[in-house]
mmCIF file of C-alpha atoms in Angstrom:
data_model
loop_
_atom_site.group_PDB
_atom_site.id
_atom_site.type_symbol
_atom_site.label_atom_id
_atom_site.label_comp_id
_atom_site.label_asym_id
_atom_site.label_seq_id
_atom_site.Cartn_x
_atom_site.Cartn_y
_atom_site.Cartn_z
ATOM 1 C CA MET A 24 -4.672 45.015 20.993
ATOM 2 C CA ASN A 25 -3.402 45.190 17.351
ATOM 3 C CA LYS A 26 -4.647 42.212 15.307
ATOM 4 C CA ILE A 27 -4.996 39.835 12.250
ATOM 5 C CA VAL A 28 -8.284 40.924 10.840
ATOM 6 C CA LEU A 29 -8.945 38.556 7.213
ATOM 7 C CA ILE A 30 -12.237 40.685 5.013
ATOM 8 C CA THR A 31 -13.776 38.765 2.330
ATOM 9 C CA GLY A 32 -14.813 39.941 -0.354
ATOM 10 C CA ALA A 33 -12.712 43.619 0.033
ATOM 11 C CA THR A 34 -12.530 46.175 -2.819
ATOM 12 C CA SER A 35 -16.072 47.252 -2.621
ATOM 13 C CA GLY A 36 -19.062 48.233 -0.647
ATOM 14 C CA ILE A 37 -18.987 47.312 3.071
ATOM 15 C CA GLY A 38 -15.787 44.996 2.615
ATOM 16 C CA LEU A 39 -13.672 47.522 1.532
ATOM 17 C CA ALA A 40 -15.387 50.298 4.201
ATOM 18 C CA CYS A 41 -14.234 47.295 6.637
ATOM 19 C CA ALA A 42 -10.284 47.481 5.387
ATOM 20 C CA ARG A 43 -11.305 51.306 6.118
ATOM 21 C CA LYS A 44 -11.823 51.192 9.424
ATOM 22 C CA PHE A 45 -9.335 48.007 10.778
ATOM 23 C CA ALA A 46 -6.504 50.011 8.933
ATOM 24 C CA GLU A 47 -8.023 53.522 10.907
ATOM 25 C CA ASN A 48 -7.839 51.474 14.258
ATOM 26 C CA GLY A 49 -4.579 49.787 13.280
ATOM 27 C CA ASP A 50 -4.725 46.333 12.369
ATOM 28 C CA LYS A 51 -3.017 44.586 9.725
ATOM 29 C CA LEU A 52 -5.029 43.054 6.856
ATOM 30 C CA ILE A 53 -5.497 40.011 4.831
ATOM 31 C CA LEU A 54 -7.798 40.931 2.266
ATOM 32 C CA THR A 55 -9.841 39.002 -1.010
ATOM 33 C CA GLY A 56 -11.446 39.359 -3.830
ATOM 34 C CA ARG A 57 -11.650 38.626 -6.662
ATOM 35 C CA ASN A 58 -10.409 41.224 -8.946
ATOM 36 C CA GLY A 59 -6.622 41.700 -8.677
ATOM 37 C CA GLN A 60 -5.974 45.043 -9.997
ATOM 38 C CA ARG A 61 -8.617 46.048 -7.629
ATOM 39 C CA LEU A 62 -6.623 44.727 -4.570
ATOM 40 C CA ALA A 63 -4.142 46.071 -5.172
ATOM 41 C CA GLU A 64 -5.867 49.348 -5.653
ATOM 42 C CA VAL A 65 -6.801 49.141 -1.776
ATOM 43 C CA ARG A 66 -3.240 47.949 -0.419
ATOM 44 C CA LYS A 67 -1.223 50.462 -2.172
ATOM 45 C CA GLU A 68 -4.200 52.985 -0.544
ATOM 46 C CA LEU A 69 -4.347 51.539 3.020
ATOM 47 C CA THR A 70 -0.582 51.308 2.944
ATOM 48 C CA ASP A 71 -0.102 54.810 1.664
ATOM 49 C CA THR A 72 -1.732 55.572 5.520
ATOM 50 C CA GLY A 73 0.345 53.495 7.337
ATOM 51 C CA ALA A 74 -1.485 49.658 6.761
ATOM 52 C CA GLU A 75 0.138 46.541 6.678
ATOM 53 C CA VAL A 76 -1.917 44.929 4.364
ATOM 54 C CA LEU A 77 -1.220 40.984 2.046
ATOM 55 C CA THR A 78 -3.521 40.628 -0.450
ATOM 56 C CA LEU A 79 -5.248 37.235 -1.885
ATOM 57 C CA VAL A 80 -7.116 36.391 -4.719
ATOM 58 C CA PHE A 81 -9.003 33.477 -5.100
ATOM 59 C CA ASP A 82 -12.856 33.495 -5.217
ATOM 60 C CA VAL A 83 -14.436 32.092 -2.120
ATOM 61 C CA ARG A 84 -16.597 30.037 -4.932
ATOM 62 C CA ASN A 85 -13.274 27.954 -5.711
ATOM 63 C CA ARG A 86 -12.850 26.110 -2.235
ATOM 64 C CA GLU A 87 -9.701 24.904 -3.401
ATOM 65 C CA ALA A 88 -7.410 28.007 -4.770
ATOM 66 C CA ALA A 89 -9.423 29.609 -0.955
ATOM 67 C CA ILE A 90 -7.805 26.440 1.026
ATOM 68 C CA LYS A 91 -4.109 26.518 -1.087
ATOM 69 C CA ALA A 92 -4.432 30.382 -0.084
ATOM 70 C CA LEU A 93 -4.821 29.953 2.866
ATOM 71 C CA SER A 94 -1.917 27.429 4.288
ATOM 72 C CA GLU A 95 0.516 28.989 1.884
ATOM 73 C CA LEU A 96 0.267 32.196 4.468
ATOM 74 C CA PRO A 97 3.739 33.371 5.910
ATOM 75 C CA GLN A 98 3.540 32.164 8.907
ATOM 76 C CA GLU A 99 3.513 35.786 10.800
ATOM 77 C CA TRP A 100 -0.156 36.306 8.587
ATOM 78 C CA GLN A 101 -0.985 33.275 10.225
ATOM 79 C CA GLU A 102 -2.402 33.367 13.220
ATOM 80 C CA ILE A 103 -5.699 35.695 12.548
ATOM 81 C CA ASP A 104 -7.907 37.090 15.727
ATOM 82 C CA VAL A 105 -10.863 38.683 13.225
ATOM 83 C CA LEU A 106 -12.425 36.609 10.281
ATOM 84 C CA VAL A 107 -14.991 38.692 7.999
ATOM 85 C CA ASN A 108 -16.461 37.071 5.986
ATOM 86 C CA ASN A 109 -18.278 39.969 3.381
ATOM 87 C CA ALA A 110 -17.636 38.230 0.358
ATOM 88 C CA GLY A 111 -21.761 37.604 -0.895
ATOM 89 C CA LEU A 112 -24.432 39.285 -3.467
ATOM 90 C CA ALA A 113 -27.744 39.242 -4.323
ATOM 91 C CA LEU A 114 -28.560 37.856 -8.544
ATOM 92 C CA GLY A 115 -32.183 38.793 -10.060
ATOM 93 C CA LEU A 116 -35.861 39.611 -8.876
ATOM 94 C CA GLU A 117 -38.023 37.318 -9.920
ATOM 95 C CA PRO A 118 -40.143 34.935 -8.477
ATOM 96 C CA GLU A 119 -39.237 31.732 -6.798
ATOM 97 C CA TYR A 120 -40.906 29.591 -9.965
ATOM 98 C CA GLU A 121 -38.885 32.496 -12.862
ATOM 99 C CA GLY A 122 -35.837 32.541 -11.429
ATOM 100 C CA ASN A 123 -32.300 31.485 -13.342
ATOM 101 C CA PHE A 124 -30.329 28.260 -12.452
ATOM 102 C CA ASP A 125 -26.924 30.136 -12.106
ATOM 103 C CA ASP A 126 -28.012 32.308 -10.463
ATOM 104 C CA TRP A 127 -29.345 30.305 -7.842
ATOM 105 C CA GLU A 128 -26.484 28.570 -7.942
ATOM 106 C CA THR A 129 -23.985 31.768 -7.991
ATOM 107 C CA MET A 130 -25.962 33.651 -4.449
ATOM 108 C CA ILE A 131 -25.190 29.979 -3.164
ATOM 109 C CA ASP A 132 -21.691 28.450 -3.747
ATOM 110 C CA THR A 133 -20.691 32.140 -2.628
ATOM 111 C CA ASN A 134 -22.977 33.360 0.117
ATOM 112 C CA ILE A 135 -22.993 29.773 2.126
ATOM 113 C CA LYS A 136 -20.817 27.189 0.956
ATOM 114 C CA GLY A 137 -17.342 30.367 0.360
ATOM 115 C CA LEU A 138 -18.466 31.323 3.779
ATOM 116 C CA LEU A 139 -18.044 27.550 4.901
ATOM 117 C CA THR A 140 -15.602 26.837 3.247
ATOM 118 C CA MET A 141 -13.388 30.155 5.116
ATOM 119 C CA THR A 142 -14.698 29.611 8.737
ATOM 120 C CA ARG A 143 -13.549 26.003 7.915
ATOM 121 C CA CYS A 144 -10.442 26.880 6.552
ATOM 122 C CA VAL A 145 -9.136 29.644 9.443
ATOM 123 C CA VAL A 146 -11.856 28.858 12.601
ATOM 124 C CA PRO A 147 -9.977 25.737 13.399
ATOM 125 C CA GLY A 148 -6.745 27.955 14.813
ATOM 126 C CA MET A 149 -8.591 30.344 16.446
ATOM 127 C CA VAL A 150 -10.145 27.040 18.827
ATOM 128 C CA GLN A 151 -6.072 26.015 19.311
ATOM 129 C CA ARG A 152 -5.225 29.181 20.174
ATOM 130 C CA ASN A 153 -8.363 30.046 22.491
ATOM 131 C CA ARG A 154 -9.222 33.291 20.536
ATOM 132 C CA GLY A 155 -10.256 34.919 17.584
ATOM 133 C CA HIS A 156 -14.170 36.549 15.589
ATOM 134 C CA ILE A 157 -16.113 35.364 13.567
ATOM 135 C CA ILE A 158 -17.790 38.730 11.747
ATOM 136 C CA ASN A 159 -20.562 37.245 9.491
ATOM 137 C CA ILE A 160 -21.991 40.237 6.969
ATOM 138 C CA GLY A 161 -25.581 38.596 7.263
ATOM 139 C CA SER A 162 -29.094 40.178 6.312
ATOM 140 C CA VAL A 163 -32.531 41.714 7.312
ATOM 141 C CA ALA A 164 -33.467 39.143 4.451
ATOM 142 C CA GLY A 165 -32.312 36.662 6.666
ATOM 143 C CA ASP A 166 -35.222 37.497 9.260
ATOM 144 C CA ALA A 167 -38.345 37.292 6.775
ATOM 145 C CA ALA A 168 -38.626 36.418 3.197
ATOM 146 C CA TYR A 169 -39.752 39.608 0.475
ATOM 147 C CA SER A 170 -41.527 39.610 -2.778
ATOM 148 C CA GLY A 171 -38.063 38.381 -5.431
ATOM 149 C CA GLY A 172 -35.856 37.018 -2.651
ATOM 150 C CA ASN A 173 -36.642 33.606 -2.512
ATOM 151 C CA VAL A 174 -33.555 32.166 -2.568
ATOM 152 C CA TYR A 175 -30.764 35.201 -1.695
ATOM 153 C CA CYS A 176 -33.305 35.521 1.112
ATOM 154 C CA ALA A 177 -32.535 31.800 2.042
ATOM 155 C CA THR A 178 -29.099 32.060 2.412
ATOM 156 C CA LYS A 179 -28.673 34.208 3.938
ATOM 157 C CA ALA A 180 -31.261 32.360 6.237
ATOM 158 C CA ALA A 181 -28.203 30.364 6.850
ATOM 159 C CA VAL A 182 -25.811 32.703 7.637
ATOM 160 C CA LYS A 183 -27.518 33.537 10.828
ATOM 161 C CA VAL A 184 -28.215 29.764 11.280
ATOM 162 C CA LEU A 185 -24.302 28.503 10.564
ATOM 163 C CA THR A 186 -23.422 32.062 12.702
ATOM 164 C CA ASP A 187 -25.740 30.789 15.271
ATOM 165 C CA GLY A 188 -24.623 27.323 15.399
ATOM 166 C CA LEU A 189 -20.638 28.120 15.431
ATOM 167 C CA ARG A 190 -21.357 30.341 18.679
ATOM 168 C CA ILE A 191 -22.641 26.911 19.481
ATOM 169 C CA ASP A 192 -19.627 24.350 19.037
ATOM 170 C CA VAL A 193 -17.291 27.256 20.356
ATOM 171 C CA ALA A 194 -18.780 28.360 23.481
ATOM 172 C CA ASN A 195 -16.506 25.919 25.598
ATOM 173 C CA SER A 196 -13.272 28.438 24.226
ATOM 174 C CA ASN A 197 -13.045 33.174 24.277
ATOM 175 C CA VAL A 198 -13.758 33.183 20.266
ATOM 176 C CA ARG A 199 -16.586 35.469 19.916
ATOM 177 C CA VAL A 200 -19.120 35.344 16.429
ATOM 178 C CA THR A 201 -21.323 38.509 15.006
ATOM 179 C CA ASN A 202 -23.825 37.935 12.984
ATOM 180 C CA LEU A 203 -24.296 41.721 11.652
ATOM 181 C CA LYS A 204 -27.448 42.271 9.779
ATOM 182 C CA PRO A 205 -28.097 45.444 6.902
ATOM 183 C CA GLY A 206 -30.515 46.277 5.659
ATOM 184 C CA LEU A 207 -30.347 49.007 2.642
ATOM 185 C CA VAL A 208 -27.140 49.881 2.094
ATOM 186 C CA GLU A 209 -25.870 52.142 -0.693
ATOM 187 C CA THR A 210 -23.037 50.163 -3.011
ATOM 188 C CA ASN A 211 -22.632 48.196 -5.452
ATOM 189 C CA PHE A 212 -25.285 45.147 -4.022
ATOM 190 C CA SER A 213 -28.288 45.932 -6.210
ATOM 191 C CA ASN A 214 -26.121 46.954 -9.454
ATOM 192 C CA THR A 215 -24.956 43.310 -8.979
ATOM 193 C CA ARG A 216 -28.342 41.862 -8.026
ATOM 194 C CA PHE A 217 -29.638 43.420 -12.122
ATOM 195 C CA HIS A 218 -26.555 42.902 -13.982
ATOM 196 C CA GLY A 219 -25.624 46.211 -13.865
ATOM 197 C CA ASP A 220 -28.335 47.944 -14.647
ATOM 198 C CA HIS A 221 -27.172 51.603 -13.121
ATOM 199 C CA GLU A 222 -31.133 52.847 -13.434
ATOM 200 C CA ARG A 223 -33.259 50.344 -11.690
ATOM 201 C CA ALA A 224 -29.834 49.757 -9.643
ATOM 202 C CA ALA A 225 -30.420 53.550 -8.670
ATOM 203 C CA ASN A 226 -34.401 53.146 -7.808
ATOM 204 C CA VAL A 227 -33.282 50.995 -5.010
ATOM 205 C CA TYR A 228 -32.932 53.643 -2.865
ATOM 206 C CA LYS A 229 -34.816 56.867 -3.842
ATOM 207 C CA GLY A 230 -36.531 58.040 -1.482
ATOM 208 C CA ILE A 231 -34.519 56.957 1.182
ATOM 209 C CA LYS A 232 -31.323 57.796 3.366
ATOM 210 C CA PRO A 233 -29.740 54.858 2.393
ATOM 211 C CA LEU A 234 -26.825 52.958 5.419
ATOM 212 C CA THR A 235 -23.243 53.191 4.293
ATOM 213 C CA GLY A 236 -20.411 50.362 4.197
ATOM 214 C CA GLU A 237 -19.265 52.699 6.920
ATOM 215 C CA ASP A 238 -22.668 52.348 8.487
ATOM 216 C CA ILE A 239 -21.924 48.857 8.869
ATOM 217 C CA ALA A 240 -17.881 48.824 9.107
ATOM 218 C CA ASP A 241 -19.118 51.221 12.851
ATOM 219 C CA VAL A 242 -20.445 47.650 14.369
ATOM 220 C CA ALA A 243 -17.754 45.401 12.219
ATOM 221 C CA VAL A 244 -14.694 47.438 14.780
ATOM 222 C CA TYR A 245 -16.742 48.126 16.843
ATOM 223 C CA ALA A 246 -17.356 44.439 17.559
ATOM 224 C CA ALA A 247 -14.287 43.342 17.351
ATOM 225 C CA ASN A 248 -13.277 45.594 20.209
ATOM 226 C CA ALA A 249 -15.407 44.980 22.677
ATOM 227 C CA PRO A 250 -14.665 43.488 25.578
ATOM 228 C CA GLU A 251 -12.948 39.945 26.034
ATOM 229 C CA HIS A 252 -15.865 39.509 28.153
ATOM 230 C CA VAL A 253 -18.668 40.786 25.589
ATOM 231 C CA GLN A 254 -19.785 39.057 22.478
ATOM 232 C CA ILE A 255 -21.807 41.135 20.253
ATOM 233 C CA ALA A 256 -23.900 37.818 19.555
ATOM 234 C CA GLU A 257 -26.352 39.924 15.996
ATOM 235 C CA VAL A 258 -26.639 43.424 15.461
ATOM 236 C CA LEU A 259 -29.774 44.409 12.447
ATOM 237 C CA ILE A 260 -28.962 47.585 10.979
ATOM 238 C CA LEU A 261 -31.696 49.806 9.318
ATOM 239 C CA ALA A 262 -31.758 52.647 8.251
ATOM 240 C CA THR A 263 -34.096 55.643 9.697
ATOM 241 C CA HIS A 264 -36.585 54.845 7.314
ATOM 242 C CA GLN A 265 -36.851 51.895 7.431
ATOM 243 C CA ALA A 266 -38.902 48.724 9.810
ATOM 244 C CA SER A 267 -37.650 46.153 7.972
ATOM 245 C CA GLY A 268 -36.937 43.798 5.126
ATOM 246 C CA SER A 269 -40.504 44.888 2.846
ATOM 247 C CA VAL A 270 -41.401 47.456 4.878
ATOM 248 C CA ILE A 271 -39.628 51.759 4.031
ATOM 249 C CA VAL A 272 -41.709 54.366 3.723
ATOM 250 C CA ARG A 273 -40.489 56.671 0.465
ATOM 251 C CA HIS A 274 -40.258 60.192 1.086
#
C-alpha cells in the first residue's frame, strides 16, 4: 500500500536520497526544508517522475513555524504514515573546552529539539489511527564519543535514547520506531561541519569508500516496508573499512 511519507531536511544528502527512494516506491511525499528554491527544484524533479509531492518551507528549529505548517496540511495529506526525522547537522570539531556556543545551540536545536517538535506534531495522529512508522536518522556518533565530536555525539546519543523511549511509549500500538545509525556518508555533511572549508571536508573521505545517501535510503525504505509484525528497531550502517565512529582504515 502506498504511504504518505514526511521527510525533514529533504533538499540534500540522506534526506534527498530518501525522497527519491520513497518516490520510486510509489509513495506520496511531504518534503520539508529551509531553502524554498531548492525544495521547488526537488519537487519538480520528483513530480516529473510521476510522484505526488507537497513541500513545506520551514526550519525545524522554529517550533511555531513547524506547528503551523503541519496544522495547515490539506485534508488528503494529514494521515502521515512514515515520518523520517532526517534534518540534522554537525558544526565544528574543536575540543569541548574551545567549542563555539552558537554551533552548540544550532546542533542541539536542530538534532534534538527539532526532532522532538516533529515527533510531537505527527505521532499523536499515528497513535490515534493505530498505524505509522517513525524513522530517526541517528549516527554511529551516538554510540561513543570521538575526538572533537563532543556535542554532536551527545545530540546523536540523545536521538538514540529518544528513539528507544518513543518505541516504549507506543509499544501498545501498531506504530513502529526505527533508529538508523550511519557512519561515514559522503554528503555535504562535512562541508557544513567545517563551515564551507571544501578541502578539509574532502579529507574526511580520503582513503576510504564511504557510504552514500542512497545506501541509507535503501535501509529506510526496507524498514518502512517490512511486514507489519516486524519492527526494525535499530540499524548501524558502516562503510566496509570503518569499524566504529573512531576506527577507520584508510588505503
